[in-house]
Amino acid sequence: MSNTWTKQHIPDQHGRVAIVTGANTGLGLETARMLAARGATVVLAVRDVGKGKQAAAGIAGDTAVQELDLTSLESIRSAAADLRAAYPRIDLLINNAGVMYTPKSTTADGFELQFGTNHLGHFALTGLLLDHLLSVPGSRIVTVSSVGHRIRAAIHFDDLQWERSYSRVGAYGQAKLANLLFTYELQRRLAPLGTTIAVAAHPGVSNTELMRNAPAALRVPITRLAPLLIQKPEMGALPMLRAATDPAVAGGQYYGPGNRGEVRGYPKLVASSAASHDQAVQRRLWAVSEELTGVTFGLDGDTHPMGEP
């Protein structure tokens, strides 16, 4: 595979439907823009429909906007129903939206905000849309993780919602580790079917709104080192785009920036932490996520119909 993969390498996407969560700004917007430029029908799945329509108006190509609040299982189920009705086939689901280093808060369903939004919300959405992906050979589910999956990161099964104590950095690490554990377990379950693959990606350090909640101890040094560390969203989106479109990508792979430390650079195949490959934790997190969201996938041992509790 090429060491310098750019947007020019994105294959023709005409006839393909791509759903991108959090696509009204930052990395999601750039991902949507580049997919639409190559001919895809792109659905911007966003919490604020007004901002989504504003973003879509600035994209050249075939776009639509879908209301989706990943902090609410009710909203996720409603959005999934709308998307299923509108798009009998889905080629790409890019689970991009996320929050980072937020003050202690909970979702509408009582989940810790970072874990609930970044992992559980996307887990539920994926399960509810899965059969419309499985019917499409070559379809992909791309979930966005972070270098943060290595920082103070563990799945705290004894306190998943951080009710006893709260660390915004630790909670983010847990959520981003969960994204990888989910991807690898999903790929294991998808592999026997041979139609859809699950892939992960991370953007390195990009100039987006995601850092707005970072503690000053982290935000200030990063700002000062910005010229050396932070890349533009157009570059930060490339790992997701490569994971979503490169014909050479295989299920269960992880893409990120290629320079040292994976903070910037052109996208390449990268490695994730040993913790992300713990299959016992992958299976346990899957079971807990099903229980918390009420969504099952109908894959490899699931006992319920697709997407139903």
PDB file of C-alpha atoms in Angstrom:
ATOM      1  CA  MET A   1       0.000   0.000   0.000  1.00  0.00           C
ATOM      2  CA  SER A   2       1.195   3.522  -0.779  1.00  0.00           C
ATOM      3  CA  ASN A   3       3.027   5.431   1.972  1.00  0.00           C
ATOM      4  CA  THR A   4       1.470   8.720   0.859  1.00  0.00           C
ATOM      5  CA  TRP A   5      -2.281   8.207   0.635  1.00  0.00           C
ATOM      6  CA  THR A   6      -4.199  11.403  -0.175  1.00  0.00           C
ATOM      7  CA  LYS A   7      -7.750  12.343  -1.127  1.00  0.00           C
ATOM      8  CA  GLN A   8      -6.779  11.733  -4.750  1.00  0.00           C
ATOM      9  CA  HIS A   9      -6.606   8.026  -3.880  1.00  0.00           C
ATOM     10  CA  ILE A  10     -10.293   7.846  -2.899  1.00  0.00           C
ATOM     11  CA  PRO A  11     -11.951   5.575  -5.475  1.00  0.00           C
ATOM     12  CA  ASP A  12     -15.085   6.624  -7.314  1.00  0.00           C
ATOM     13  CA  GLN A  13     -18.027   6.508  -4.890  1.00  0.00           C
ATOM     14  CA  HIS A  14     -20.960   6.965  -7.270  1.00  0.00           C
ATOM     15  CA  GLY A  15     -23.894   4.757  -6.294  1.00  0.00           C
ATOM     16  CA  ARG A  16     -22.724   4.408  -2.699  1.00  0.00           C
ATOM     17  CA  VAL A  17     -24.538   5.674   0.401  1.00  0.00           C
ATOM     18  CA  ALA A  18     -22.427   6.893   3.306  1.00  0.00           C
ATOM     19  CA  ILE A  19     -23.718   7.875   6.742  1.00  0.00           C
ATOM     20  CA  VAL A  20     -21.307  10.040   8.740  1.00  0.00           C
ATOM     21  CA  THR A  21     -22.111  10.916  12.344  1.00  0.00           C
ATOM     22  CA  GLY A  22     -21.054  14.313  13.631  1.00  0.00           C
ATOM     23  CA  ALA A  23     -20.633  15.573  10.072  1.00  0.00           C
ATOM     24  CA  ASN A  24     -21.542  19.221  10.579  1.00  0.00           C
ATOM     25  CA  THR A  25     -18.052  20.240  11.693  1.00  0.00           C
ATOM     26  CA  GLY A  26     -14.404  19.221  11.914  1.00  0.00           C
ATOM     27  CA  LEU A  27     -13.315  15.767  10.813  1.00  0.00           C
ATOM     28  CA  GLY A  28     -16.837  14.574  10.065  1.00  0.00           C
ATOM     29  CA  LEU A  29     -17.488  17.526   7.779  1.00  0.00           C
ATOM     30  CA  GLU A  30     -14.247  16.969   5.879  1.00  0.00           C
ATOM     31  CA  THR A  31     -15.003  13.264   5.565  1.00  0.00           C
ATOM     32  CA  ALA A  32     -18.477  14.018   4.219  1.00  0.00           C
ATOM     33  CA  ARG A  33     -17.122  16.651   1.846  1.00  0.00           C
ATOM     34  CA  MET A  34     -14.507  14.338   0.330  1.00  0.00           C
ATOM     35  CA  LEU A  35     -16.891  11.398  -0.053  1.00  0.00           C
ATOM     36  CA  ALA A  36     -19.476  13.612  -1.753  1.00  0.00           C
ATOM     37  CA  ALA A  37     -16.787  15.019  -4.062  1.00  0.00           C
ATOM     38  CA  ARG A  38     -16.123  11.467  -5.246  1.00  0.00           C
ATOM     39  CA  GLY A  39     -19.805  10.860  -5.963  1.00  0.00           C
ATOM     40  CA  ALA A  40     -21.233   9.288  -2.809  1.00  0.00           C
ATOM     41  CA  THR A  41     -24.650  10.127  -1.424  1.00  0.00           C
ATOM     42  CA  VAL A  42     -23.671  11.372   2.028  1.00  0.00           C
ATOM     43  CA  VAL A  43     -26.005  11.595   5.006  1.00  0.00           C
ATOM     44  CA  LEU A  44     -24.867  14.039   7.677  1.00  0.00           C
ATOM     45  CA  ALA A  45     -26.178  12.498  10.911  1.00  0.00           C
ATOM     46  CA  VAL A  46     -26.079  15.365  13.414  1.00  0.00           C
ATOM     47  CA  ARG A  47     -27.612  16.528  16.656  1.00  0.00           C
ATOM     48  CA  ASP A  48     -28.329  20.077  15.419  1.00  0.00           C
ATOM     49  CA  VAL A  49     -30.277  19.875  12.161  1.00  0.00           C
ATOM     50  CA  GLY A  50     -29.883  23.600  11.480  1.00  0.00           C
ATOM     51  CA  LYS A  51     -26.103  23.356  11.654  1.00  0.00           C
ATOM     52  CA  GLY A  52     -26.246  20.167   9.620  1.00  0.00           C
ATOM     53  CA  LYS A  53     -28.190  21.871   6.829  1.00  0.00           C
ATOM     54  CA  GLN A  54     -25.755  24.773   6.893  1.00  0.00           C
ATOM     55  CA  ALA A  55     -22.851  22.349   6.557  1.00  0.00           C
ATOM     56  CA  ALA A  56     -24.574  20.385   3.795  1.00  0.00           C
ATOM     57  CA  ALA A  57     -25.169  23.588   1.835  1.00  0.00           C
ATOM     58  CA  GLY A  58     -21.410  24.054   1.644  1.00  0.00           C
ATOM     59  CA  ILE A  59     -20.765  20.566   0.258  1.00  0.00           C
ATOM     60  CA  ALA A  60     -20.727  20.043  -3.486  1.00  0.00           C
ATOM     61  CA  GLY A  61     -22.575  16.822  -4.152  1.00  0.00           C
ATOM     62  CA  ASP A  62     -25.548  14.711  -3.083  1.00  0.00           C
ATOM     63  CA  THR A  63     -26.191  15.186   0.634  1.00  0.00           C
ATOM     64  CA  ALA A  64     -28.968  14.768   3.169  1.00  0.00           C
ATOM     65  CA  VAL A  65     -29.283  15.622   6.845  1.00  0.00           C
ATOM     66  CA  GLN A  66     -30.565  13.278   9.549  1.00  0.00           C
ATOM     67  CA  GLU A  67     -31.214  14.323  13.130  1.00  0.00           C
ATOM     68  CA  LEU A  68     -29.261  12.089  15.510  1.00  0.00           C
ATOM     69  CA  ASP A  69     -28.524  12.699  19.178  1.00  0.00           C
ATOM     70  CA  LEU A  70     -26.112  10.007  20.326  1.00  0.00           C
ATOM     71  CA  THR A  71     -26.805  10.900  23.957  1.00  0.00           C
ATOM     72  CA  SER A  72     -30.364   9.567  23.645  1.00  0.00           C
ATOM     73  CA  LEU A  73     -31.337   5.991  22.817  1.00  0.00           C
ATOM     74  CA  GLU A  74     -34.774   7.274  21.835  1.00  0.00           C
ATOM     75  CA  SER A  75     -33.193   9.621  19.275  1.00  0.00           C
ATOM     76  CA  ILE A  76     -30.903   6.858  18.009  1.00  0.00           C
ATOM     77  CA  ARG A  77     -33.845   4.503  17.449  1.00  0.00           C
ATOM     78  CA  SER A  78     -35.824   7.249  15.708  1.00  0.00           C
ATOM     79  CA  ALA A  79     -32.878   8.157  13.468  1.00  0.00           C
ATOM     80  CA  ALA A  80     -32.233   4.517  12.625  1.00  0.00           C
ATOM     81  CA  ALA A  81     -35.886   4.077  11.638  1.00  0.00           C
ATOM     82  CA  ASP A  82     -35.698   7.122   9.362  1.00  0.00           C
ATOM     83  CA  LEU A  83     -32.443   5.936   7.775  1.00  0.00           C
ATOM     84  CA  ARG A  84     -33.736   2.398   7.255  1.00  0.00           C
ATOM     85  CA  ALA A  85     -36.814   3.764   5.497  1.00  0.00           C
ATOM     86  CA  ALA A  86     -34.821   6.139   3.292  1.00  0.00           C
ATOM     87  CA  TYR A  87     -31.875   3.887   2.413  1.00  0.00           C
ATOM     88  CA  PRO A  88     -32.542   0.185   1.752  1.00  0.00           C
ATOM     89  CA  ARG A  89     -28.791  -0.235   1.223  1.00  0.00           C
ATOM     90  CA  ILE A  90     -26.007   1.445   3.180  1.00  0.00           C
ATOM     91  CA  ASP A  91     -22.434   1.145   1.938  1.00  0.00           C
ATOM     92  CA  LEU A  92     -20.583   3.067   4.632  1.00  0.00           C
ATOM     93  CA  LEU A  93     -21.330   3.852   8.252  1.00  0.00           C
ATOM     94  CA  ILE A  94     -18.689   6.139   9.717  1.00  0.00           C
ATOM     95  CA  ASN A  95     -19.021   6.414  13.491  1.00  0.00           C
ATOM     96  CA  ASN A  96     -17.183   9.709  13.864  1.00  0.00           C
ATOM     97  CA  ALA A  97     -19.078  11.898  16.334  1.00  0.00           C
ATOM     98  CA  GLY A  98     -17.683  12.221  19.818  1.00  0.00           C
ATOM     99  CA  VAL A  99     -17.018  14.288  22.883  1.00  0.00           C
ATOM    100  CA  MET A 100     -13.700  14.661  24.690  1.00  0.00           C
ATOM    101  CA  TYR A 101     -12.661  15.522  28.259  1.00  0.00           C
ATOM    102  CA  THR A 102     -16.117  16.775  29.218  1.00  0.00           C
ATOM    103  CA  PRO A 103     -16.963  17.752  32.806  1.00  0.00           C
ATOM    104  CA  LYS A 104     -18.843  15.015  34.629  1.00  0.00           C
ATOM    105  CA  SER A 105     -22.229  14.623  33.009  1.00  0.00           C
ATOM    106  CA  THR A 106     -24.662  11.932  31.906  1.00  0.00           C
ATOM    107  CA  THR A 107     -26.694  11.161  28.802  1.00  0.00           C
ATOM    108  CA  ALA A 108     -30.485  11.108  28.705  1.00  0.00           C
ATOM    109  CA  ASP A 109     -30.281   7.423  29.654  1.00  0.00           C
ATOM    110  CA  GLY A 110     -27.937   7.946  32.598  1.00  0.00           C
ATOM    111  CA  PHE A 111     -24.677   6.872  30.956  1.00  0.00           C
ATOM    112  CA  GLU A 112     -21.451   8.759  31.588  1.00  0.00           C
ATOM    113  CA  LEU A 113     -21.364  11.279  28.737  1.00  0.00           C
ATOM    114  CA  GLN A 114     -18.129  10.241  27.001  1.00  0.00           C
ATOM    115  CA  PHE A 115     -18.766   6.484  27.240  1.00  0.00           C
ATOM    116  CA  GLY A 116     -22.431   6.923  26.359  1.00  0.00           C
ATOM    117  CA  THR A 117     -21.827   9.133  23.339  1.00  0.00           C
ATOM    118  CA  ASN A 118     -18.595   7.776  21.906  1.00  0.00           C
ATOM    119  CA  HIS A 119     -19.237   4.077  22.449  1.00  0.00           C
ATOM    120  CA  LEU A 120     -22.768   3.131  23.477  1.00  0.00           C
ATOM    121  CA  GLY A 121     -24.458   5.541  21.072  1.00  0.00           C
ATOM    122  CA  HIS A 122     -22.506   4.212  18.111  1.00  0.00           C
ATOM    123  CA  PHE A 123     -22.903   0.614  19.286  1.00  0.00           C
ATOM    124  CA  ALA A 124     -26.681   1.051  19.259  1.00  0.00           C
ATOM    125  CA  LEU A 125     -26.776   2.882  15.924  1.00  0.00           C
ATOM    126  CA  THR A 126     -24.614   0.233  14.258  1.00  0.00           C
ATOM    127  CA  GLY A 127     -26.768  -2.605  15.517  1.00  0.00           C
ATOM    128  CA  LEU A 128     -29.968  -0.935  14.380  1.00  0.00           C
ATOM    129  CA  LEU A 129     -28.632  -0.310  10.848  1.00  0.00           C
ATOM    130  CA  LEU A 130     -26.604  -3.471  10.431  1.00  0.00           C
ATOM    131  CA  ASP A 131     -28.895  -5.511   8.197  1.00  0.00           C
ATOM    132  CA  HIS A 132     -28.940  -2.684   5.635  1.00  0.00           C
ATOM    133  CA  LEU A 133     -25.146  -2.953   5.506  1.00  0.00           C
ATOM    134  CA  LEU A 134     -24.993  -6.737   5.462  1.00  0.00           C
ATOM    135  CA  SER A 135     -27.000  -6.817   2.243  1.00  0.00           C
ATOM    136  CA  VAL A 136     -24.300  -4.776   0.465  1.00  0.00           C
ATOM    137  CA  PRO A 137     -21.103  -6.600  -0.553  1.00  0.00           C
ATOM    138  CA  GLY A 138     -18.078  -4.455   0.253  1.00  0.00           C
ATOM    139  CA  SER A 139     -19.858  -2.362   2.875  1.00  0.00           C
ATOM    140  CA  ARG A 140     -17.854  -1.032   5.804  1.00  0.00           C
ATOM    141  CA  ILE A 141     -18.318   0.182   9.353  1.00  0.00           C
ATOM    142  CA  VAL A 142     -15.593   2.624  10.351  1.00  0.00           C
ATOM    143  CA  THR A 143     -15.348   3.648  13.999  1.00  0.00           C
ATOM    144  CA  VAL A 144     -13.128   6.534  15.043  1.00  0.00           C
ATOM    145  CA  SER A 145     -10.852   5.974  18.020  1.00  0.00           C
ATOM    146  CA  SER A 146      -7.938   8.093  19.293  1.00  0.00           C
ATOM    147  CA  VAL A 147      -4.387   7.997  20.573  1.00  0.00           C
ATOM    148  CA  GLY A 148      -6.245   8.593  23.835  1.00  0.00           C
ATOM    149  CA  HIS A 149      -7.125   4.883  23.909  1.00  0.00           C
ATOM    150  CA  ARG A 150      -3.651   4.418  25.429  1.00  0.00           C
ATOM    151  CA  ILE A 151      -3.889   7.154  28.084  1.00  0.00           C
ATOM    152  CA  ARG A 152      -5.217   6.064  31.489  1.00  0.00           C
ATOM    153  CA  ALA A 153      -7.417   3.684  29.512  1.00  0.00           C
ATOM    154  CA  ALA A 154      -9.207   0.641  30.890  1.00  0.00           C
ATOM    155  CA  ILE A 155     -12.759  -0.671  30.860  1.00  0.00           C
ATOM    156  CA  HIS A 156     -13.947  -0.159  34.434  1.00  0.00           C
ATOM    157  CA  PHE A 157     -16.630  -2.819  34.554  1.00  0.00           C
ATOM    158  CA  ASP A 158     -17.079  -2.180  38.280  1.00  0.00           C
ATOM    159  CA  ASP A 159     -17.901   1.491  37.621  1.00  0.00           C
ATOM    160  CA  LEU A 160     -18.516   2.024  33.896  1.00  0.00           C
ATOM    161  CA  GLN A 161     -20.424   5.252  34.497  1.00  0.00           C
ATOM    162  CA  TRP A 162     -17.785   6.775  36.815  1.00  0.00           C
ATOM    163  CA  GLU A 163     -20.287   7.188  39.632  1.00  0.00           C
ATOM    164  CA  ARG A 164     -17.757   6.701  42.438  1.00  0.00           C
ATOM    165  CA  SER A 165     -15.140   9.095  41.118  1.00  0.00           C
ATOM    166  CA  TYR A 166     -14.566  10.875  37.816  1.00  0.00           C
ATOM    167  CA  SER A 167     -11.543  11.534  35.644  1.00  0.00           C
ATOM    168  CA  ARG A 168     -12.300  13.285  32.393  1.00  0.00           C
ATOM    169  CA  VAL A 169      -9.066  11.938  30.890  1.00  0.00           C
ATOM    170  CA  GLY A 170      -9.685   8.415  32.189  1.00  0.00           C
ATOM    171  CA  ALA A 171     -13.289   8.456  30.978  1.00  0.00           C
ATOM    172  CA  TYR A 172     -12.174   9.528  27.514  1.00  0.00           C
ATOM    173  CA  GLY A 173      -9.543   6.795  27.486  1.00  0.00           C
ATOM    174  CA  GLN A 174     -12.168   4.227  28.430  1.00  0.00           C
ATOM    175  CA  ALA A 175     -14.506   5.404  25.662  1.00  0.00           C
ATOM    176  CA  LYS A 176     -11.831   5.377  22.957  1.00  0.00           C
ATOM    177  CA  LEU A 177     -10.557   1.976  24.067  1.00  0.00           C
ATOM    178  CA  ALA A 178     -14.158   0.777  23.887  1.00  0.00           C
ATOM    179  CA  ASN A 179     -14.334   1.940  20.251  1.00  0.00           C
ATOM    180  CA  LEU A 180     -11.471  -0.410  19.379  1.00  0.00           C
ATOM    181  CA  LEU A 181     -12.720  -3.319  21.446  1.00  0.00           C
ATOM    182  CA  PHE A 182     -16.082  -2.941  19.705  1.00  0.00           C
ATOM    183  CA  THR A 183     -14.505  -2.819  16.236  1.00  0.00           C
ATOM    184  CA  TYR A 184     -12.425  -5.949  16.769  1.00  0.00           C
ATOM    185  CA  GLU A 185     -15.287  -7.942  18.273  1.00  0.00           C
ATOM    186  CA  LEU A 186     -17.661  -6.755  15.541  1.00  0.00           C
ATOM    187  CA  GLN A 187     -15.184  -7.832  12.868  1.00  0.00           C
ATOM    188  CA  ARG A 188     -14.854 -11.270  14.461  1.00  0.00           C
ATOM    189  CA  ARG A 189     -18.621 -11.673  14.286  1.00  0.00           C
ATOM    190  CA  LEU A 190     -18.887 -10.278  10.744  1.00  0.00           C
ATOM    191  CA  ALA A 191     -16.053 -12.330   9.258  1.00  0.00           C
ATOM    192  CA  PRO A 192     -18.049 -15.543   8.587  1.00  0.00           C
ATOM    193  CA  LEU A 193     -20.617 -13.561   6.576  1.00  0.00           C
ATOM    194  CA  GLY A 194     -18.104 -12.144   4.117  1.00  0.00           C
ATOM    195  CA  THR A 195     -20.017  -9.019   3.044  1.00  0.00           C
ATOM    196  CA  THR A 196     -19.258  -6.272   5.571  1.00  0.00           C
ATOM    197  CA  ILE A 197     -16.062  -5.365   7.422  1.00  0.00           C
ATOM    198  CA  ALA A 198     -15.392  -3.336  10.559  1.00  0.00           C
ATOM    199  CA  VAL A 199     -12.371  -1.031  10.583  1.00  0.00           C
ATOM    200  CA  ALA A 200     -11.045   1.578  13.007  1.00  0.00           C
ATOM    201  CA  ALA A 201      -9.173   4.833  12.442  1.00  0.00           C
ATOM    202  CA  HIS A 202      -7.865   7.798  14.380  1.00  0.00           C
ATOM    203  CA  PRO A 203      -7.017  11.335  13.241  1.00  0.00           C
ATOM    204  CA  GLY A 204      -3.939  12.040  15.337  1.00  0.00           C
ATOM    205  CA  VAL A 205      -4.075  15.578  16.722  1.00  0.00           C
ATOM    206  CA  SER A 206      -6.258  17.775  14.542  1.00  0.00           C
ATOM    207  CA  ASN A 207      -7.472  21.339  14.742  1.00  0.00           C
ATOM    208  CA  THR A 208     -11.117  20.743  15.613  1.00  0.00           C
ATOM    209  CA  GLU A 209     -13.608  21.740  18.326  1.00  0.00           C
ATOM    210  CA  LEU A 210     -13.022  18.453  20.161  1.00  0.00           C
ATOM    211  CA  MET A 211     -10.277  19.921  22.384  1.00  0.00           C
ATOM    212  CA  ARG A 212     -12.492  22.663  23.803  1.00  0.00           C
ATOM    213  CA  ASN A 213     -13.114  20.737  27.045  1.00  0.00           C
ATOM    214  CA  ALA A 214      -9.512  19.676  27.575  1.00  0.00           C
ATOM    215  CA  PRO A 215      -7.994  20.575  30.962  1.00  0.00           C
ATOM    216  CA  ALA A 216      -5.735  23.632  30.771  1.00  0.00           C
ATOM    217  CA  ALA A 217      -2.761  21.439  31.684  1.00  0.00           C
ATOM    218  CA  LEU A 218      -3.214  19.676  28.333  1.00  0.00           C
ATOM    219  CA  ARG A 219      -4.774  22.408  26.224  1.00  0.00           C
ATOM    220  CA  VAL A 220      -2.110  25.060  26.813  1.00  0.00           C
ATOM    221  CA  PRO A 221       0.923  22.916  25.868  1.00  0.00           C
ATOM    222  CA  ILE A 222      -0.864  21.590  22.786  1.00  0.00           C
ATOM    223  CA  THR A 223      -1.776  25.118  21.708  1.00  0.00           C
ATOM    224  CA  ARG A 224       1.812  26.261  22.119  1.00  0.00           C
ATOM    225  CA  LEU A 225       3.072  23.302  20.121  1.00  0.00           C
ATOM    226  CA  ALA A 226       0.320  23.631  17.537  1.00  0.00           C
ATOM    227  CA  PRO A 227       2.567  24.305  14.535  1.00  0.00           C
ATOM    228  CA  LEU A 228       4.441  21.071  15.256  1.00  0.00           C
ATOM    229  CA  LEU A 229       1.595  18.840  16.435  1.00  0.00           C
ATOM    230  CA  ILE A 230      -1.768  19.887  15.079  1.00  0.00           C
ATOM    231  CA  GLN A 231      -2.793  19.177  11.519  1.00  0.00           C
ATOM    232  CA  LYS A 232      -5.719  20.581   9.598  1.00  0.00           C
ATOM    233  CA  PRO A 233      -9.010  18.673   9.533  1.00  0.00           C
ATOM    234  CA  GLU A 234      -8.435  17.812   5.870  1.00  0.00           C
ATOM    235  CA  MET A 235      -5.398  15.774   6.913  1.00  0.00           C
ATOM    236  CA  GLY A 236      -7.007  14.438  10.080  1.00  0.00           C
ATOM    237  CA  ALA A 237      -9.892  13.026   8.041  1.00  0.00           C
ATOM    238  CA  LEU A 238      -7.630  10.985   5.752  1.00  0.00           C
ATOM    239  CA  PRO A 239      -7.263   7.937   8.057  1.00  0.00           C
ATOM    240  CA  MET A 240     -11.063   7.607   8.208  1.00  0.00           C
ATOM    241  CA  LEU A 241     -11.339   8.028   4.463  1.00  0.00           C
ATOM    242  CA  ARG A 242      -8.661   5.440   3.821  1.00  0.00           C
ATOM    243  CA  ALA A 243     -10.341   3.003   6.202  1.00  0.00           C
ATOM    244  CA  ALA A 244     -13.640   3.634   4.435  1.00  0.00           C
ATOM    245  CA  THR A 245     -12.547   3.481   0.795  1.00  0.00           C
ATOM    246  CA  ASP A 246      -9.108   1.960   0.161  1.00  0.00           C
ATOM    247  CA  PRO A 247      -9.681  -1.371  -1.639  1.00  0.00           C
ATOM    248  CA  ALA A 248      -6.655  -2.856   0.155  1.00  0.00           C
ATOM    249  CA  VAL A 249      -8.136  -2.357   3.638  1.00  0.00           C
ATOM    250  CA  ALA A 250      -9.035  -5.531   5.549  1.00  0.00           C
ATOM    251  CA  GLY A 251     -11.474  -6.020   8.393  1.00  0.00           C
ATOM    252  CA  GLY A 252     -10.098  -5.444  11.874  1.00  0.00           C
ATOM    253  CA  GLN A 253      -7.381  -3.028  10.750  1.00  0.00           C
ATOM    254  CA  TYR A 254      -6.610   0.334  12.353  1.00  0.00           C
ATOM    255  CA  TYR A 255      -5.464   3.421  10.452  1.00  0.00           C
ATOM    256  CA  GLY A 256      -3.822   6.592  11.738  1.00  0.00           C
ATOM    257  CA  PRO A 257      -1.288   9.283  10.802  1.00  0.00           C
ATOM    258  CA  GLY A 258       2.050   7.863   9.717  1.00  0.00           C
ATOM    259  CA  ASN A 259       4.545  10.179  11.387  1.00  0.00           C
ATOM    260  CA  ARG A 260       6.265   9.340  14.677  1.00  0.00           C
ATOM    261  CA  GLY A 261       3.808   9.279  17.563  1.00  0.00           C
ATOM    262  CA  GLU A 262       0.888   9.113  15.127  1.00  0.00           C
ATOM    263  CA  VAL A 263      -0.005  12.748  15.784  1.00  0.00           C
ATOM    264  CA  ARG A 264       0.165  13.861  12.151  1.00  0.00           C
ATOM    265  CA  GLY A 265       1.040  12.709   8.657  1.00  0.00           C
ATOM    266  CA  TYR A 266      -0.475  10.683   5.852  1.00  0.00           C
ATOM    267  CA  PRO A 267      -2.573   7.692   6.910  1.00  0.00           C
ATOM    268  CA  LYS A 268      -1.115   4.231   7.286  1.00  0.00           C
ATOM    269  CA  LEU A 269      -1.864   0.962   9.020  1.00  0.00           C
ATOM    270  CA  VAL A 270      -1.040   1.393  12.728  1.00  0.00           C
ATOM    271  CA  ALA A 271      -1.138  -0.750  15.856  1.00  0.00           C
ATOM    272  CA  SER A 272      -3.411  -0.340  18.854  1.00  0.00           C
ATOM    273  CA  SER A 273      -2.678  -1.178  22.480  1.00  0.00           C
ATOM    274  CA  ALA A 274      -2.467  -4.710  23.822  1.00  0.00           C
ATOM    275  CA  ALA A 275      -5.516  -3.951  25.965  1.00  0.00           C
ATOM    276  CA  SER A 276      -7.612  -3.375  22.840  1.00  0.00           C
ATOM    277  CA  HIS A 277      -6.903  -6.936  21.662  1.00  0.00           C
ATOM    278  CA  ASP A 278      -8.058  -8.680  24.855  1.00  0.00           C
ATOM    279  CA  GLN A 279     -10.773 -10.946  23.502  1.00  0.00           C
ATOM    280  CA  ALA A 280     -12.278 -11.662  26.901  1.00  0.00           C
ATOM    281  CA  VAL A 281     -12.754  -7.925  27.468  1.00  0.00           C
ATOM    282  CA  GLN A 282     -14.123  -7.519  23.936  1.00  0.00           C
ATOM    283  CA  ARG A 283     -16.779 -10.154  24.571  1.00  0.00           C
ATOM    284  CA  ARG A 284     -17.640  -8.829  28.008  1.00  0.00           C
ATOM    285  CA  LEU A 285     -17.965  -5.248  26.763  1.00  0.00           C
ATOM    286  CA  TRP A 286     -20.182  -6.461  23.919  1.00  0.00           C
ATOM    287  CA  ALA A 287     -22.524  -8.244  26.328  1.00  0.00           C
ATOM    288  CA  VAL A 288     -22.659  -5.241  28.672  1.00  0.00           C
ATOM    289  CA  SER A 289     -23.293  -2.872  25.753  1.00  0.00           C
ATOM    290  CA  GLU A 290     -26.202  -5.029  24.571  1.00  0.00           C
ATOM    291  CA  GLU A 291     -27.657  -5.004  28.078  1.00  0.00           C
ATOM    292  CA  LEU A 292     -27.288  -1.235  28.520  1.00  0.00           C
ATOM    293  CA  THR A 293     -28.638  -0.253  25.098  1.00  0.00           C
ATOM    294  CA  GLY A 294     -31.172  -3.013  24.528  1.00  0.00           C
ATOM    295  CA  VAL A 295     -29.725  -3.490  21.033  1.00  0.00           C
ATOM    296  CA  THR A 296     -28.476  -6.831  19.731  1.00  0.00           C
ATOM    297  CA  PHE A 297     -26.917  -7.572  16.356  1.00  0.00           C
ATOM    298  CA  GLY A 298     -28.114 -11.059  15.429  1.00  0.00           C
ATOM    299  CA  LEU A 299     -24.504 -12.160  14.987  1.00  0.00           C
ATOM    300  CA  ASP A 300     -22.615 -15.151  16.346  1.00  0.00           C
ATOM    301  CA  GLY A 301     -24.623 -16.159  19.352  1.00  0.00           C
ATOM    302  CA  ASP A 302     -27.013 -13.232  19.675  1.00  0.00           C
ATOM    303  CA  THR A 303     -30.380 -14.771  20.472  1.00  0.00           C
ATOM    304  CA  HIS A 304     -32.661 -11.921  19.408  1.00  0.00           C
ATOM    305  CA  PRO A 305     -33.741 -10.512  16.038  1.00  0.00           C
ATOM    306  CA  MET A 306     -31.559  -7.779  14.589  1.00  0.00           C
ATOM    307  CA  GLY A 307     -31.578  -4.629  16.686  1.00  0.00           C
ATOM    308  CA  GLU A 308     -34.240  -5.781  19.128  1.00  0.00           C
ATOM    309  CA  PRO A 309     -33.956  -6.327  22.901  1.00  0.00           C
TER     310      PRO A 309
END
